[in-house]
């Protein structure tokens, strides 16, 4: 009896940046996250796009959990935790940011020199 050939798992050869819905911009924005699982947590947004952001935080965020993020000058925004690794996580905003709002945040909060 011959076995059918094994199929390799599909791995998209494109770089991660090419697969993103929107380009990310490097920033440094101090924010607070709030969720029922974690309460209030301080975080830093290290990159942002119209549809989400990457945050550095001192705890592991619950993947697929719901958080509210308060960006400077804006009402709290609902977001889903798309991924989480030790001290960082990716948030997907429930509603995209407006282009003018994103441009303002990028201009006002450039990445600090380390």
PDB file of N, CA and C in Angstrom:
ATOM      1  N   UNK A   1       0.841  -1.172   0.000  1.00  0.00           N
ATOM      2  CA  UNK A   1       0.000   0.000   0.000  1.00  0.00           C
ATOM      3  C   UNK A   1       0.892   1.243   0.000  1.00  0.00           C
ATOM      4  N   UNK A   2       0.665   2.108  -0.952  1.00  0.00           N
ATOM      5  CA  UNK A   2       1.457   3.333  -1.019  1.00  0.00           C
ATOM      6  C   UNK A   2       0.719   4.463  -0.317  1.00  0.00           C
ATOM      7  N   UNK A   3       1.485   5.258   0.354  1.00  0.00           N
ATOM      8  CA  UNK A   3       0.930   6.406   1.076  1.00  0.00           C
ATOM      9  C   UNK A   3       0.952   7.616   0.152  1.00  0.00           C
ATOM     10  N   UNK A   4      -0.075   8.445   0.234  1.00  0.00           N
ATOM     11  CA  UNK A   4      -0.037   9.673  -0.568  1.00  0.00           C
ATOM     12  C   UNK A   4       1.110  10.555  -0.094  1.00  0.00           C
ATOM     13  N   UNK A   5       1.637  11.376  -0.981  1.00  0.00           N
ATOM     14  CA  UNK A   5       2.755  12.239  -0.577  1.00  0.00           C
ATOM     15  C   UNK A   5       2.302  13.209   0.523  1.00  0.00           C
ATOM     16  N   UNK A   6       3.205  13.505   1.425  1.00  0.00           N
ATOM     17  CA  UNK A   6       2.904  14.447   2.507  1.00  0.00           C
ATOM     18  C   UNK A   6       2.896  15.856   1.940  1.00  0.00           C
ATOM     19  N   UNK A   7       1.974  16.627   2.420  1.00  0.00           N
ATOM     20  CA  UNK A   7       1.909  18.029   2.008  1.00  0.00           C
ATOM     21  C   UNK A   7       2.622  18.882   3.043  1.00  0.00           C
ATOM     22  N   UNK A   8       3.449  19.736   2.556  1.00  0.00           N
ATOM     23  CA  UNK A   8       4.141  20.660   3.458  1.00  0.00           C
ATOM     24  C   UNK A   8       3.168  21.759   3.876  1.00  0.00           C
ATOM     25  N   UNK A   9       3.337  22.257   5.087  1.00  0.00           N
ATOM     26  CA  UNK A   9       2.517  23.378   5.549  1.00  0.00           C
ATOM     27  C   UNK A   9       2.850  24.591   4.695  1.00  0.00           C
ATOM     28  N   UNK A  10       1.837  25.364   4.378  1.00  0.00           N
ATOM     29  CA  UNK A  10       2.055  26.566   3.576  1.00  0.00           C
ATOM     30  C   UNK A  10       2.661  27.650   4.444  1.00  0.00           C
ATOM     31  N   UNK A  11       3.766  28.182   4.003  1.00  0.00           N
ATOM     32  CA  UNK A  11       4.401  29.313   4.678  1.00  0.00           C
ATOM     33  C   UNK A  11       4.489  30.426   3.652  1.00  0.00           C
ATOM     34  N   UNK A  12       3.859  31.527   3.959  1.00  0.00           N
ATOM     35  CA  UNK A  12       3.874  32.665   3.040  1.00  0.00           C
ATOM     36  C   UNK A  12       5.298  33.209   2.975  1.00  0.00           C
ATOM     37  N   UNK A  13       5.904  33.268   1.791  1.00  0.00           N
ATOM     38  CA  UNK A  13       7.295  33.706   1.687  1.00  0.00           C
ATOM     39  C   UNK A  13       7.488  35.216   1.821  1.00  0.00           C
ATOM     40  N   UNK A  14       6.395  35.977   1.819  1.00  0.00           N
ATOM     41  CA  UNK A  14       6.531  37.428   1.906  1.00  0.00           C
ATOM     42  C   UNK A  14       6.976  37.840   3.311  1.00  0.00           C
ATOM     43  N   UNK A  15       7.725  38.937   3.413  1.00  0.00           N
ATOM     44  CA  UNK A  15       8.061  39.430   4.750  1.00  0.00           C
ATOM     45  C   UNK A  15       6.788  39.876   5.471  1.00  0.00           C
ATOM     46  N   UNK A  16       6.831  39.875   6.801  1.00  0.00           N
ATOM     47  CA  UNK A  16       5.653  40.228   7.599  1.00  0.00           C
ATOM     48  C   UNK A  16       5.101  41.584   7.177  1.00  0.00           C
ATOM     49  N   UNK A  17       5.982  42.560   6.923  1.00  0.00           N
ATOM     50  CA  UNK A  17       5.539  43.904   6.553  1.00  0.00           C
ATOM     51  C   UNK A  17       4.671  43.888   5.288  1.00  0.00           C
ATOM     52  N   UNK A  18       4.963  42.976   4.359  1.00  0.00           N
ATOM     53  CA  UNK A  18       4.193  42.896   3.119  1.00  0.00           C
ATOM     54  C   UNK A  18       2.809  42.306   3.336  1.00  0.00           C
ATOM     55  N   UNK A  19       2.628  41.561   4.430  1.00  0.00           N
ATOM     56  CA  UNK A  19       1.335  40.932   4.699  1.00  0.00           C
ATOM     57  C   UNK A  19       0.416  41.816   5.547  1.00  0.00           C
ATOM     58  N   UNK A  20       0.927  42.884   6.088  1.00  0.00           N
ATOM     59  CA  UNK A  20       0.134  43.751   6.955  1.00  0.00           C
ATOM     60  C   UNK A  20      -0.952  44.466   6.155  1.00  0.00           C
ATOM     61  N   UNK A  21      -2.061  44.727   6.824  1.00  0.00           N
ATOM     62  CA  UNK A  21      -3.169  45.447   6.211  1.00  0.00           C
ATOM     63  C   UNK A  21      -2.792  46.906   5.976  1.00  0.00           C
ATOM     64  N   UNK A  22      -2.030  47.478   6.914  1.00  0.00           N
ATOM     65  CA  UNK A  22      -1.629  48.886   6.818  1.00  0.00           C
ATOM     66  C   UNK A  22      -0.190  49.017   7.300  1.00  0.00           C
ATOM     67  N   UNK A  23       0.585  49.922   6.710  1.00  0.00           N
ATOM     68  CA  UNK A  23       1.975  50.091   7.148  1.00  0.00           C
ATOM     69  C   UNK A  23       2.043  50.637   8.569  1.00  0.00           C
ATOM     70  N   UNK A  24       3.040  50.177   9.315  1.00  0.00           N
ATOM     71  CA  UNK A  24       3.242  50.639  10.689  1.00  0.00           C
ATOM     72  C   UNK A  24       4.312  51.710  10.727  1.00  0.00           C
ATOM     73  N   UNK A  25       4.151  52.626  11.685  1.00  0.00           N
ATOM     74  CA  UNK A  25       5.121  53.706  11.891  1.00  0.00           C
ATOM     75  C   UNK A  25       5.657  53.608  13.308  1.00  0.00           C
ATOM     76  N   UNK A  26       6.946  53.802  13.465  1.00  0.00           N
ATOM     77  CA  UNK A  26       7.603  53.715  14.763  1.00  0.00           C
ATOM     78  C   UNK A  26       7.294  54.974  15.570  1.00  0.00           C
ATOM     79  N   UNK A  27       6.871  54.781  16.814  1.00  0.00           N
ATOM     80  CA  UNK A  27       6.525  55.876  17.722  1.00  0.00           C
ATOM     81  C   UNK A  27       6.936  55.507  19.149  1.00  0.00           C
ATOM     82  N   UNK A  28       6.706  56.411  20.062  1.00  0.00           N
ATOM     83  CA  UNK A  28       6.887  56.148  21.489  1.00  0.00           C
ATOM     84  C   UNK A  28       5.774  56.895  22.217  1.00  0.00           C
ATOM     85  N   UNK A  29       4.693  56.178  22.542  1.00  0.00           N
ATOM     86  CA  UNK A  29       3.519  56.797  23.154  1.00  0.00           C
ATOM     87  C   UNK A  29       3.189  56.067  24.453  1.00  0.00           C
ATOM     88  N   UNK A  30       3.264  56.789  25.565  1.00  0.00           N
ATOM     89  CA  UNK A  30       2.883  56.213  26.852  1.00  0.00           C
ATOM     90  C   UNK A  30       1.356  56.155  26.910  1.00  0.00           C
ATOM     91  N   UNK A  31       0.814  54.971  27.228  1.00  0.00           N
ATOM     92  CA  UNK A  31      -0.636  54.779  27.272  1.00  0.00           C
ATOM     93  C   UNK A  31      -1.004  53.941  28.488  1.00  0.00           C
ATOM     94  N   UNK A  32      -2.297  53.855  28.729  1.00  0.00           N
ATOM     95  CA  UNK A  32      -2.842  52.924  29.712  1.00  0.00           C
ATOM     96  C   UNK A  32      -3.792  52.000  28.994  1.00  0.00           C
ATOM     97  N   UNK A  33      -3.678  50.718  29.329  1.00  0.00           N
ATOM     98  CA  UNK A  33      -4.623  49.722  28.842  1.00  0.00           C
ATOM     99  C   UNK A  33      -5.500  49.343  30.019  1.00  0.00           C
ATOM    100  N   UNK A  34      -6.737  48.981  29.721  1.00  0.00           N
ATOM    101  CA  UNK A  34      -7.612  48.468  30.765  1.00  0.00           C
ATOM    102  C   UNK A  34      -8.359  47.270  30.210  1.00  0.00           C
ATOM    103  N   UNK A  35      -8.452  46.238  31.047  1.00  0.00           N
ATOM    104  CA  UNK A  35      -9.232  45.057  30.683  1.00  0.00           C
ATOM    105  C   UNK A  35      -9.751  44.427  31.960  1.00  0.00           C
ATOM    106  N   UNK A  36     -10.785  43.622  31.816  1.00  0.00           N
ATOM    107  CA  UNK A  36     -11.337  42.946  32.986  1.00  0.00           C
ATOM    108  C   UNK A  36     -10.345  41.929  33.547  1.00  0.00           C
ATOM    109  N   UNK A  37      -9.486  41.375  32.691  1.00  0.00           N
ATOM    110  CA  UNK A  37      -8.517  40.372  33.143  1.00  0.00           C
ATOM    111  C   UNK A  37      -7.319  40.991  33.865  1.00  0.00           C
ATOM    112  N   UNK A  38      -6.919  42.207  33.458  1.00  0.00           N
ATOM    113  CA  UNK A  38      -5.693  42.798  33.981  1.00  0.00           C
ATOM    114  C   UNK A  38      -5.902  44.056  34.824  1.00  0.00           C
ATOM    115  N   UNK A  39      -7.057  44.667  34.733  1.00  0.00           N
ATOM    116  CA  UNK A  39      -7.244  45.973  35.368  1.00  0.00           C
ATOM    117  C   UNK A  39      -6.516  47.022  34.541  1.00  0.00           C
ATOM    118  N   UNK A  40      -5.944  48.037  35.215  1.00  0.00           N
ATOM    119  CA  UNK A  40      -5.187  49.087  34.524  1.00  0.00           C
ATOM    120  C   UNK A  40      -3.734  48.672  34.407  1.00  0.00           C
ATOM    121  N   UNK A  41      -3.162  48.849  33.199  1.00  0.00           N
ATOM    122  CA  UNK A  41      -1.770  48.485  32.946  1.00  0.00           C
ATOM    123  C   UNK A  41      -1.123  49.613  32.145  1.00  0.00           C
ATOM    124  N   UNK A  42       0.054  50.059  32.579  1.00  0.00           N
ATOM    125  CA  UNK A  42       0.818  51.036  31.793  1.00  0.00           C
ATOM    126  C   UNK A  42       1.511  50.308  30.644  1.00  0.00           C
ATOM    127  N   UNK A  43       1.588  50.984  29.499  1.00  0.00           N
ATOM    128  CA  UNK A  43       2.222  50.382  28.327  1.00  0.00           C
ATOM    129  C   UNK A  43       2.825  51.484  27.470  1.00  0.00           C
ATOM    130  N   UNK A  44       3.650  51.085  26.530  1.00  0.00           N
ATOM    131  CA  UNK A  44       4.212  52.019  25.552  1.00  0.00           C
ATOM    132  C   UNK A  44       3.896  51.493  24.155  1.00  0.00           C
ATOM    133  N   UNK A  45       3.260  52.328  23.346  1.00  0.00           N
ATOM    134  CA  UNK A  45       3.038  51.988  21.936  1.00  0.00           C
ATOM    135  C   UNK A  45       4.363  52.228  21.221  1.00  0.00           C
ATOM    136  N   UNK A  46       4.884  51.190  20.557  1.00  0.00           N
ATOM    137  CA  UNK A  46       6.179  51.305  19.875  1.00  0.00           C
ATOM    138  C   UNK A  46       6.038  51.374  18.362  1.00  0.00           C
ATOM    139  N   UNK A  47       4.908  50.928  17.837  1.00  0.00           N
ATOM    140  CA  UNK A  47       4.584  51.193  16.432  1.00  0.00           C
ATOM    141  C   UNK A  47       3.071  51.202  16.288  1.00  0.00           C
ATOM    142  N   UNK A  48       2.615  51.912  15.254  1.00  0.00           N
ATOM    143  CA  UNK A  48       1.178  52.140  15.109  1.00  0.00           C
ATOM    144  C   UNK A  48       0.808  52.240  13.641  1.00  0.00           C
ATOM    145  N   UNK A  49      -0.407  51.831  13.336  1.00  0.00           N
ATOM    146  CA  UNK A  49      -0.990  52.002  12.007  1.00  0.00           C
ATOM    147  C   UNK A  49      -2.448  52.423  12.208  1.00  0.00           C
ATOM    148  N   UNK A  50      -3.169  52.593  11.129  1.00  0.00           N
ATOM    149  CA  UNK A  50      -4.582  52.959  11.252  1.00  0.00           C
ATOM    150  C   UNK A  50      -5.389  51.851  11.906  1.00  0.00           C
ATOM    151  N   UNK A  51      -4.944  50.594  11.782  1.00  0.00           N
ATOM    152  CA  UNK A  51      -5.757  49.467  12.243  1.00  0.00           C
ATOM    153  C   UNK A  51      -5.251  48.774  13.510  1.00  0.00           C
ATOM    154  N   UNK A  52      -4.101  49.205  14.041  1.00  0.00           N
ATOM    155  CA  UNK A  52      -3.611  48.565  15.250  1.00  0.00           C
ATOM    156  C   UNK A  52      -2.269  49.108  15.682  1.00  0.00           C
ATOM    157  N   UNK A  53      -1.717  48.476  16.720  1.00  0.00           N
ATOM    158  CA  UNK A  53      -0.434  48.916  17.239  1.00  0.00           C
ATOM    159  C   UNK A  53       0.261  47.777  17.962  1.00  0.00           C
ATOM    160  N   UNK A  54       1.542  47.986  18.228  1.00  0.00           N
ATOM    161  CA  UNK A  54       2.333  47.074  19.045  1.00  0.00           C
ATOM    162  C   UNK A  54       2.641  47.807  20.341  1.00  0.00           C
ATOM    163  N   UNK A  55       2.411  47.137  21.474  1.00  0.00           N
ATOM    164  CA  UNK A  55       2.676  47.741  22.767  1.00  0.00           C
ATOM    165  C   UNK A  55       3.706  46.916  23.524  1.00  0.00           C
ATOM    166  N   UNK A  56       4.552  47.626  24.275  1.00  0.00           N
ATOM    167  CA  UNK A  56       5.437  46.983  25.236  1.00  0.00           C
ATOM    168  C   UNK A  56       4.777  47.140  26.593  1.00  0.00           C
ATOM    169  N   UNK A  57       4.677  46.050  27.323  1.00  0.00           N
ATOM    170  CA  UNK A  57       3.944  46.037  28.585  1.00  0.00           C
ATOM    171  C   UNK A  57       4.660  45.082  29.542  1.00  0.00           C
ATOM    172  N   UNK A  58       4.499  45.274  30.842  1.00  0.00           N
ATOM    173  CA  UNK A  58       5.234  44.447  31.794  1.00  0.00           C
ATOM    174  C   UNK A  58       4.508  43.162  32.190  1.00  0.00           C
ATOM    175  N   UNK A  59       3.560  42.735  31.370  1.00  0.00           N
ATOM    176  CA  UNK A  59       2.861  41.474  31.630  1.00  0.00           C
ATOM    177  C   UNK A  59       2.441  40.876  30.289  1.00  0.00           C
ATOM    178  N   UNK A  60       2.021  39.641  30.325  1.00  0.00           N
ATOM    179  CA  UNK A  60       1.550  38.994  29.101  1.00  0.00           C
ATOM    180  C   UNK A  60       0.075  39.315  28.909  1.00  0.00           C
ATOM    181  N   UNK A  61      -0.271  39.825  27.756  1.00  0.00           N
ATOM    182  CA  UNK A  61      -1.667  40.148  27.458  1.00  0.00           C
ATOM    183  C   UNK A  61      -2.409  38.890  27.042  1.00  0.00           C
ATOM    184  N   UNK A  62      -3.685  38.762  27.397  1.00  0.00           N
ATOM    185  CA  UNK A  62      -4.452  37.561  27.023  1.00  0.00           C
ATOM    186  C   UNK A  62      -4.810  37.582  25.528  1.00  0.00           C
ATOM    187  N   UNK A  63      -4.219  36.674  24.742  1.00  0.00           N
ATOM    188  CA  UNK A  63      -4.486  36.630  23.308  1.00  0.00           C
ATOM    189  C   UNK A  63      -5.978  36.454  23.057  1.00  0.00           C
ATOM    190  N   UNK A  64      -6.490  37.219  22.109  1.00  0.00           N
ATOM    191  CA  UNK A  64      -7.905  37.294  21.757  1.00  0.00           C
ATOM    192  C   UNK A  64      -8.738  37.972  22.835  1.00  0.00           C
ATOM    193  N   UNK A  65      -8.080  38.517  23.838  1.00  0.00           N
ATOM    194  CA  UNK A  65      -8.789  39.271  24.868  1.00  0.00           C
ATOM    195  C   UNK A  65      -9.165  40.656  24.360  1.00  0.00           C
ATOM    196  N   UNK A  66     -10.020  41.320  25.107  1.00  0.00           N
ATOM    197  CA  UNK A  66     -10.469  42.670  24.767  1.00  0.00           C
ATOM    198  C   UNK A  66      -9.809  43.656  25.711  1.00  0.00           C
ATOM    199  N   UNK A  67      -9.268  44.743  25.155  1.00  0.00           N
ATOM    200  CA  UNK A  67      -8.709  45.812  25.974  1.00  0.00           C
ATOM    201  C   UNK A  67      -9.212  47.143  25.456  1.00  0.00           C
ATOM    202  N   UNK A  68      -9.147  48.130  26.320  1.00  0.00           N
ATOM    203  CA  UNK A  68      -9.374  49.517  25.915  1.00  0.00           C
ATOM    204  C   UNK A  68      -8.022  50.196  26.013  1.00  0.00           C
ATOM    205  N   UNK A  69      -7.682  50.994  25.005  1.00  0.00           N
ATOM    206  CA  UNK A  69      -6.423  51.736  25.002  1.00  0.00           C
ATOM    207  C   UNK A  69      -6.750  53.217  24.921  1.00  0.00           C
ATOM    208  N   UNK A  70      -6.051  53.996  25.727  1.00  0.00           N
ATOM    209  CA  UNK A  70      -6.276  55.450  25.734  1.00  0.00           C
ATOM    210  C   UNK A  70      -5.058  56.125  25.114  1.00  0.00           C
ATOM    211  N   UNK A  71      -5.205  56.546  23.856  1.00  0.00           N
ATOM    212  CA  UNK A  71      -4.151  57.292  23.169  1.00  0.00           C
ATOM    213  C   UNK A  71      -4.320  58.767  23.491  1.00  0.00           C
ATOM    214  N   UNK A  72      -3.224  59.540  23.577  1.00  0.00           N
ATOM    215  CA  UNK A  72      -3.307  60.952  23.952  1.00  0.00           C
ATOM    216  C   UNK A  72      -4.267  61.745  23.061  1.00  0.00           C
ATOM    217  N   UNK A  73      -5.180  62.474  23.711  1.00  0.00           N
ATOM    218  CA  UNK A  73      -6.105  63.335  22.991  1.00  0.00           C
ATOM    219  C   UNK A  73      -7.306  62.631  22.396  1.00  0.00           C
ATOM    220  N   UNK A  74      -7.444  61.322  22.639  1.00  0.00           N
ATOM    221  CA  UNK A  74      -8.554  60.562  22.065  1.00  0.00           C
ATOM    222  C   UNK A  74      -9.368  59.888  23.164  1.00  0.00           C
ATOM    223  N   UNK A  75     -10.603  59.595  22.842  1.00  0.00           N
ATOM    224  CA  UNK A  75     -11.426  58.766  23.728  1.00  0.00           C
ATOM    225  C   UNK A  75     -10.849  57.354  23.719  1.00  0.00           C
ATOM    226  N   UNK A  76     -11.114  56.550  24.742  1.00  0.00           N
ATOM    227  CA  UNK A  76     -10.612  55.167  24.731  1.00  0.00           C
ATOM    228  C   UNK A  76     -11.083  54.409  23.487  1.00  0.00           C
ATOM    229  N   UNK A  77     -10.201  53.563  22.985  1.00  0.00           N
ATOM    230  CA  UNK A  77     -10.463  52.784  21.775  1.00  0.00           C
ATOM    231  C   UNK A  77     -10.483  51.302  22.144  1.00  0.00           C
ATOM    232  N   UNK A  78     -11.492  50.599  21.701  1.00  0.00           N
ATOM    233  CA  UNK A  78     -11.560  49.153  21.912  1.00  0.00           C
ATOM    234  C   UNK A  78     -10.609  48.441  20.975  1.00  0.00           C
ATOM    235  N   UNK A  79      -9.980  47.378  21.473  1.00  0.00           N
ATOM    236  CA  UNK A  79      -9.040  46.617  20.647  1.00  0.00           C
ATOM    237  C   UNK A  79      -9.026  45.159  21.082  1.00  0.00           C
ATOM    238  N   UNK A  80      -8.689  44.297  20.128  1.00  0.00           N
ATOM    239  CA  UNK A  80      -8.508  42.867  20.389  1.00  0.00           C
ATOM    240  C   UNK A  80      -7.015  42.591  20.454  1.00  0.00           C
ATOM    241  N   UNK A  81      -6.594  41.774  21.403  1.00  0.00           N
ATOM    242  CA  UNK A  81      -5.194  41.367  21.487  1.00  0.00           C
ATOM    243  C   UNK A  81      -4.973  40.301  20.409  1.00  0.00           C
ATOM    244  N   UNK A  82      -4.294  40.687  19.332  1.00  0.00           N
ATOM    245  CA  UNK A  82      -4.079  39.787  18.197  1.00  0.00           C
ATOM    246  C   UNK A  82      -2.979  38.774  18.486  1.00  0.00           C
ATOM    247  N   UNK A  83      -1.963  39.182  19.240  1.00  0.00           N
ATOM    248  CA  UNK A  83      -0.865  38.291  19.613  1.00  0.00           C
ATOM    249  C   UNK A  83      -0.198  38.843  20.859  1.00  0.00           C
ATOM    250  N   UNK A  84       0.512  37.976  21.560  1.00  0.00           N
ATOM    251  CA  UNK A  84       1.187  38.381  22.791  1.00  0.00           C
ATOM    252  C   UNK A  84       2.428  37.524  22.999  1.00  0.00           C
ATOM    253  N   UNK A  85       3.543  38.184  23.296  1.00  0.00           N
ATOM    254  CA  UNK A  85       4.805  37.505  23.637  1.00  0.00           C
ATOM    255  C   UNK A  85       5.397  38.239  24.836  1.00  0.00           C
ATOM    256  N   UNK A  86       5.776  37.553  25.829  1.00  0.00           N
ATOM    257  CA  UNK A  86       6.355  38.048  27.081  1.00  0.00           C
ATOM    258  C   UNK A  86       6.051  39.523  27.362  1.00  0.00           C
ATOM    259  N   UNK A  87       6.808  40.461  26.837  1.00  0.00           N
ATOM    260  CA  UNK A  87       6.627  41.867  27.197  1.00  0.00           C
ATOM    261  C   UNK A  87       6.071  42.740  26.065  1.00  0.00           C
ATOM    262  N   UNK A  88       5.511  42.132  25.043  1.00  0.00           N
ATOM    263  CA  UNK A  88       4.900  42.927  23.979  1.00  0.00           C
ATOM    264  C   UNK A  88       3.672  42.224  23.436  1.00  0.00           C
ATOM    265  N   UNK A  89       2.825  43.019  22.813  1.00  0.00           N
ATOM    266  CA  UNK A  89       1.610  42.465  22.242  1.00  0.00           C
ATOM    267  C   UNK A  89       1.115  43.317  21.092  1.00  0.00           C
ATOM    268  N   UNK A  90       0.343  42.702  20.225  1.00  0.00           N
ATOM    269  CA  UNK A  90      -0.240  43.399  19.085  1.00  0.00           C
ATOM    270  C   UNK A  90      -1.724  43.606  19.310  1.00  0.00           C
ATOM    271  N   UNK A  91      -2.181  44.833  19.120  1.00  0.00           N
ATOM    272  CA  UNK A  91      -3.588  45.170  19.290  1.00  0.00           C
ATOM    273  C   UNK A  91      -4.203  45.506  17.942  1.00  0.00           C
ATOM    274  N   UNK A  92      -5.392  44.987  17.689  1.00  0.00           N
ATOM    275  CA  UNK A  92      -6.160  45.298  16.474  1.00  0.00           C
ATOM    276  C   UNK A  92      -7.327  46.180  16.906  1.00  0.00           C
ATOM    277  N   UNK A  93      -7.318  47.429  16.455  1.00  0.00           N
ATOM    278  CA  UNK A  93      -8.385  48.366  16.830  1.00  0.00           C
ATOM    279  C   UNK A  93      -9.723  47.904  16.272  1.00  0.00           C
ATOM    280  N   UNK A  94     -10.782  48.120  17.032  1.00  0.00           N
ATOM    281  CA  UNK A  94     -12.122  47.765  16.540  1.00  0.00           C
ATOM    282  C   UNK A  94     -12.558  48.672  15.404  1.00  0.00           C
ATOM    283  N   UNK A  95     -12.102  49.941  15.429  1.00  0.00           N
ATOM    284  CA  UNK A  95     -12.360  50.879  14.332  1.00  0.00           C
ATOM    285  C   UNK A  95     -11.047  51.531  13.940  1.00  0.00           C
ATOM    286  N   UNK A  96     -10.772  51.657  12.650  1.00  0.00           N
ATOM    287  CA  UNK A  96      -9.512  52.277  12.223  1.00  0.00           C
ATOM    288  C   UNK A  96      -9.418  53.732  12.676  1.00  0.00           C
ATOM    289  N   UNK A  97      -8.190  54.167  12.931  1.00  0.00           N
ATOM    290  CA  UNK A  97      -7.942  55.579  13.224  1.00  0.00           C
ATOM    291  C   UNK A  97      -8.052  56.371  11.930  1.00  0.00           C
ATOM    292  N   UNK A  98      -8.480  57.604  12.032  1.00  0.00           N
ATOM    293  CA  UNK A  98      -8.491  58.490  10.871  1.00  0.00           C
ATOM    294  C   UNK A  98      -7.058  58.831  10.480  1.00  0.00           C
ATOM    295  N   UNK A  99      -6.837  59.100   9.212  1.00  0.00           N
ATOM    296  CA  UNK A  99      -5.491  59.417   8.717  1.00  0.00           C
ATOM    297  C   UNK A  99      -4.914  60.644   9.410  1.00  0.00           C
ATOM    298  N   UNK A 100      -5.714  61.680   9.621  1.00  0.00           N
ATOM    299  CA  UNK A 100      -5.228  62.902  10.271  1.00  0.00           C
ATOM    300  C   UNK A 100      -4.845  62.629  11.729  1.00  0.00           C
ATOM    301  N   UNK A 101      -5.614  61.791  12.410  1.00  0.00           N
ATOM    302  CA  UNK A 101      -5.304  61.443  13.801  1.00  0.00           C
ATOM    303  C   UNK A 101      -3.995  60.668  13.855  1.00  0.00           C
ATOM    304  N   UNK A 102      -3.828  59.697  12.960  1.00  0.00           N
ATOM    305  CA  UNK A 102      -2.599  58.920  12.921  1.00  0.00           C
ATOM    306  C   UNK A 102      -1.401  59.824  12.642  1.00  0.00           C
ATOM    307  N   UNK A 103      -1.516  60.721  11.669  1.00  0.00           N
ATOM    308  CA  UNK A 103      -0.423  61.638  11.345  1.00  0.00           C
ATOM    309  C   UNK A 103      -0.053  62.501  12.550  1.00  0.00           C
ATOM    310  N   UNK A 104      -1.052  62.964  13.309  1.00  0.00           N
ATOM    311  CA  UNK A 104      -0.799  63.798  14.491  1.00  0.00           C
ATOM    312  C   UNK A 104      -0.046  62.999  15.553  1.00  0.00           C
ATOM    313  N   UNK A 105      -0.489  61.756  15.810  1.00  0.00           N
ATOM    314  CA  UNK A 105       0.182  60.929  16.809  1.00  0.00           C
ATOM    315  C   UNK A 105       1.640  60.662  16.426  1.00  0.00           C
ATOM    316  N   UNK A 106       1.888  60.372  15.164  1.00  0.00           N
ATOM    317  CA  UNK A 106       3.250  60.114  14.687  1.00  0.00           C
ATOM    318  C   UNK A 106       4.122  61.351  14.842  1.00  0.00           C
ATOM    319  N   UNK A 107       3.585  62.527  14.482  1.00  0.00           N
ATOM    320  CA  UNK A 107       4.346  63.768  14.570  1.00  0.00           C
ATOM    321  C   UNK A 107       4.640  64.156  16.025  1.00  0.00           C
ATOM    322  N   UNK A 108       3.680  63.933  16.912  1.00  0.00           N
ATOM    323  CA  UNK A 108       3.835  64.358  18.309  1.00  0.00           C
ATOM    324  C   UNK A 108       4.597  63.368  19.175  1.00  0.00           C
ATOM    325  N   UNK A 109       4.752  62.126  18.719  1.00  0.00           N
ATOM    326  CA  UNK A 109       5.368  61.092  19.548  1.00  0.00           C
ATOM    327  C   UNK A 109       6.409  60.278  18.787  1.00  0.00           C
ATOM    328  N   UNK A 110       7.477  60.950  18.301  1.00  0.00           N
ATOM    329  CA  UNK A 110       8.504  60.193  17.584  1.00  0.00           C
ATOM    330  C   UNK A 110       9.224  59.246  18.549  1.00  0.00           C
ATOM    331  N   UNK A 111       9.821  58.213  18.012  1.00  0.00           N
ATOM    332  CA  UNK A 111      10.579  57.240  18.824  1.00  0.00           C
ATOM    333  C   UNK A 111      11.745  57.941  19.494  1.00  0.00           C
ATOM    334  N   UNK A 112      11.913  57.700  20.790  1.00  0.00           N
ATOM    335  CA  UNK A 112      13.025  58.279  21.541  1.00  0.00           C
ATOM    336  C   UNK A 112      14.331  57.592  21.132  1.00  0.00           C
ATOM    337  N   UNK A 113      15.407  58.353  21.151  1.00  0.00           N
ATOM    338  CA  UNK A 113      16.728  57.767  20.912  1.00  0.00           C
ATOM    339  C   UNK A 113      17.125  56.991  22.153  1.00  0.00           C
ATOM    340  N   UNK A 114      17.592  55.758  21.968  1.00  0.00           N
ATOM    341  CA  UNK A 114      17.982  54.920  23.118  1.00  0.00           C
ATOM    342  C   UNK A 114      19.367  55.210  23.595  1.00  0.00           C
TER     343      UNK A 114
END
